[in-house]
Amino acid sequence: MNSLTSSTTDGDAKNSVANEGTTMPPQETVLYSKSFFSKELSTSRKLLLYSLLIPLLYETLTIWGTTSLYYGSTTSTSLNRLTVYAVDLDGASLGQQMTGAIKASLNSIPNPLGWQFDDSVNSDAMSRDLVTDEQAWAVIQVNMNASSNLDSALRSGNAGYNPLSAVTIYFASARNQQAIGSLVLPAVLGVVNPLLAEFGAIHTGTFLGANAGNATTVEIALRCPGCLASPFAAQQVDLHPFDISTAAGSVTVGLIFVSKQDSHGHYTKYTSIPDDQVSSS
């Protein structure tokens, strides 16, 4: 009996020593395991979707509710709402021809600007005030003595004659850069530039025809090549330029975001007029 007890005690001691020499790795306890679509997470899932979808819905409604303001400024179906004045300070041949031709062109242009002709505007300051006070988007002014200055330069051979002194176009890009650059200026220049080229050619032909037998007069006139080649031109004066473009980055990103994709998967681009086409005073 004592021998059996002693044998058992020795065996336990050996097992204890063997267990001390072997270190078992700790068992990792899994607390829980849930997926995103687990039933227990339904409340949290609803809160997450609510916090994501509601702001997205509000943002979508805001964008599509206000984007019409941008697209409305680029449409060409209501140009007659953009008031533009034609002012004649010359009172001679060029001024009368210019205002008369613009009036006549209103019947041939399919979508003209809202041209106004006011004889009470009789000074350069009044023309500027029309733009500054936002009564007009632009003013096309035939400058004072434009016709007589050209005739005087031809008679004296004044090589310093500047064709840009004939007509001035006043505008203010700071009022609405998109409207001025993409609607007003292209429409105004599309009317004014061809007329000035036509009137210049007529004036040169008339002058040379009238002095065909007077070599001295023609020789003097040739000292002013600009008086014969391109006697009339329009100078663009931006009274209030769109200058410090602090919002250019955000505006550019916004315009990219609202660029619409057509049914063929191509994006429609909307760009502003290049800076080199807009001159400032």
PDB file of C-alpha atoms in Angstrom, residues 83 85 127-138 172 174-176 240:
ATOM      1  CA  THR A  83     -28.990  96.523 -73.136  1.00  0.00           C
ATOM      2  CA  TYR A  85     -26.100 101.743 -76.291  1.00  0.00           C
ATOM      3  CA  SER A 127     -21.253 107.044 -71.861  1.00  0.00           C
ATOM      4  CA  ARG A 128     -19.058 105.817 -69.024  1.00  0.00           C
ATOM      5  CA  ASP A 129     -21.820 106.469 -66.500  1.00  0.00           C
ATOM      6  CA  LEU A 130     -24.211 104.256 -68.467  1.00  0.00           C
ATOM      7  CA  VAL A 131     -21.879 101.308 -67.870  1.00  0.00           C
ATOM      8  CA  THR A 132     -20.851 102.237 -64.332  1.00  0.00           C
ATOM      9  CA  ASP A 133     -24.475 102.707 -63.232  1.00  0.00           C
ATOM     10  CA  GLU A 134     -25.378  99.372 -64.878  1.00  0.00           C
ATOM     11  CA  GLN A 135     -27.870 100.967 -67.243  1.00  0.00           C
ATOM     12  CA  ALA A 136     -26.026  99.301 -70.121  1.00  0.00           C
ATOM     13  CA  TRP A 137     -23.855  96.237 -70.496  1.00  0.00           C
ATOM     14  CA  ALA A 138     -21.765  98.045 -73.089  1.00  0.00           C
ATOM     15  CA  ALA A 172     -17.360  96.374 -67.165  1.00  0.00           C
ATOM     16  CA  ALA A 174     -16.577  92.874 -63.088  1.00  0.00           C
ATOM     17  CA  ARG A 175     -20.350  93.061 -63.416  1.00  0.00           C
ATOM     18  CA  ASN A 176     -20.525  89.564 -64.877  1.00  0.00           C
ATOM     19  CA  HIS A 240     -14.241  97.856 -64.061  1.00  0.00           C
TER      20      HIS A 240
END
